């Protein structure tokens, strides 16, 4: 889950690498480093801690101008986050080769033993350094860097993206990819490599996504892609639709604050072109599925992790209700290793912002082996998940940099509801008039999201007031239940406070024992308007916890005149369809977790121990 960047071209290589690392820092921030080849040879700077530490090191010990280099930001797997374990790692006794690595080399112990027998001395505890020495040794034998690189990557097991430069070949960066992401950026007289397009989008929007077991030979005026077996590979270019400015803070105090504010746009862009003025959903990306294939689906299994899995729990309500297809939501890592029942009529819906979450990739690969079709809901072009899926509905949330997911989540729920409405219409499961009415209502949601965001002052104050809370509980029913779990996850990851989300109906079956005097409980209250509303039941749940001393903060719909009598605070969100309310009620919970973390003086963009893309299992 490290971030990787490579560059060959006339620009200041140090600047290109550092700005690329800044955009990839969300992938890991335990340490960072770069290597460049200057007029006098290979030079490396690396430092434990966040990127700013590396920048301070380079300011103290500047690097000479260079036209080629590689850079890395690390999320530690093998070896503690120290200066020595930071990448790049140098290979060979004369240290002319520099290597960066994202992933895990599973057979590193046996390779290291082989090198130790040879007398190789190691400067770090990492698995990555093994690859650096092996390639340097092979190169010393043959003098052919591509051959040496190819021979070694063929010997590695596990997951890796590896980039290498060598002082004797100062015009080329070599890269290899297996089970870890790598994208090429095509420039004019310059070329780039990155873990994702964010690494180079400020320089070029032309990109190629590198496939499994492929090697890239990158020069300023040429890009060659070959397989691990040396055979040529034809790759398809695509245009990146992310705006470079979208990946900068743009005056906001944090990426998270900006991304919360981006949410109306994220929902609007995900809807754009997918619902006509009558309310009919059209998803061009699903045209690869025939009407018969859609009618034959007998079960949907949603696989995802973390916030994306809670999205699955939300959209399940709508997809089942409208399309009448049974939906099951599974954590990817649990699904993959439990011998699930999957047939050719099972549709797997894999939800992932990054498209690189290894658990989700493994689950989808497994499902395809079992004969199922995979539909991805993904935010990142050029990522592995869309490449390995039968179709992809892209969420157009733009780059999400803060580690905690916000705008990707609302875009994923939007895409999931589009999917549900589309399937329902193709299968004739709900009257078209009702589906189109829902489609028209969905088009109104971006404006409602704006209203929620403009009224978050009260939530921020609450965050300050509760900064010393030891634990916060979240309750909800129906789509409010996964929203409650998401609220708890946000609080844990950002403010390091114990938090749990429960189904409000489950309370009396155990969790109510947790309630004691002053316990803050945030309750997602459903609309009062619907005839089949769960509102009275949730009010009863509130009364039960109030009677035991809970301090209740309710998230309720405007016009709810009852809830205020039973709650210390009520945060109102605009009226919408019962199922769409999840998109609105989750936003105060994001803002609450952010405010509480800020009140505790924590880094909301880069919480401890986390990385945004979890590319290891
Ligand atoms: C929480 C969060 C994570 C991710 C999860 C899946 O705020 O961001 O729980 O949702 O790691 O990531 P993707 O969507 O990239 O597969």
Coordinates of N, CA, C and O and ligand atoms in Angstrom, one line a residue, residues 305-308 351-355 357 403-405 412 489-490 493 612 614, ligand 1:
X305 N -15.0 -3.8 1.4 CA -14.4 -3.7 2.7 C -14.7 -2.3 3.3 O -14.8 -1.3 2.6
X306 N -14.8 -2.2 4.6 CA -14.8 -1.0 5.4 C -16.0 -0.2 4.9 O -17.2 -0.7 4.8
X307 N -15.8 1.1 4.7 CA -16.9 2.0 4.3 C -17.6 1.5 3.1 O -18.9 1.6 3.0
X308 N -16.9 1.0 2.1 CA -17.5 0.5 0.9 C -18.5 -0.7 1.2 O -19.5 -0.9 0.5
X351 N -17.5 -3.3 -4.8 CA -17.5 -1.8 -4.6 C -16.1 -1.4 -4.0 O -15.7 -2.0 -3.0
X352 N -15.4 -0.5 -4.7 CA -14.1 0.0 -4.2 C -13.8 1.3 -4.7 O -13.8 1.5 -6.0
X353 N -13.5 2.3 -3.9 CA -13.1 3.6 -4.3 C -11.8 3.5 -5.1 O -11.7 3.9 -6.2
X354 N -10.8 2.8 -4.5 CA -9.5 2.8 -5.1 C -9.4 1.8 -6.3 O -8.6 1.9 -7.2
X355 N -10.2 0.7 -6.2 CA -10.1 -0.4 -7.2 C -8.8 -1.2 -7.0 O -8.5 -2.0 -7.9
X357 N -8.1 -2.5 -3.6 CA -8.1 -3.2 -2.3 C -7.9 -4.7 -2.6 O -8.8 -5.3 -3.2
X403 N -7.6 9.9 4.0 CA -7.7 8.4 4.2 C -9.1 8.0 4.4 O -9.6 7.0 3.9
X404 N -9.8 8.8 5.3 CA -11.2 8.4 5.6 C -12.1 8.7 4.4 O -12.1 9.9 3.9
X405 N -12.9 7.8 4.0 CA -13.7 7.9 2.8 C -15.0 8.8 3.1 O -15.6 8.5 4.1
X412 N -20.8 6.2 -4.2 CA -21.1 4.8 -4.4 C -22.6 4.5 -4.1 O -23.1 3.6 -4.8
X489 N -17.4 3.9 12.5 CA -16.1 3.7 11.9 C -15.4 5.0 11.7 O -14.2 5.1 12.0
X490 N -16.1 6.0 11.3 CA -15.4 7.3 11.1 C -14.8 7.8 12.4 O -13.7 8.3 12.4
X493 N -11.7 5.7 13.4 CA -10.5 5.9 12.6 C -9.9 7.3 12.7 O -8.7 7.5 12.6
X612 N -4.7 4.5 2.7 CA -6.0 4.6 2.0 C -6.2 3.3 1.1 O -7.4 2.8 1.1
X614 N -5.6 -0.4 0.6 CA -5.0 -1.6 1.3 C -4.7 -2.7 0.3 O -5.5 -3.5 0.0
Ligands
LIG1 C1 -12.8 4.2 5.9 C2 -12.2 3.8 4.6 C3 -12.0 2.3 4.4 C4 -12.2 2.0 2.9 C5 -11.8 0.5 2.7 C6 -12.1 0.1 1.2 O1 -13.0 5.6 5.9 O2 -11.9 4.6 3.8 O3 -12.7 1.5 5.2 O4 -13.6 2.2 2.6 O5 -10.5 0.3 3.0 O6 -11.4 0.9 0.3 P1 -11.7 0.9 -1.2 O7 -13.0 1.5 -1.4 O8 -10.6 1.6 -1.9 O9 -11.8 -0.6 -1.6

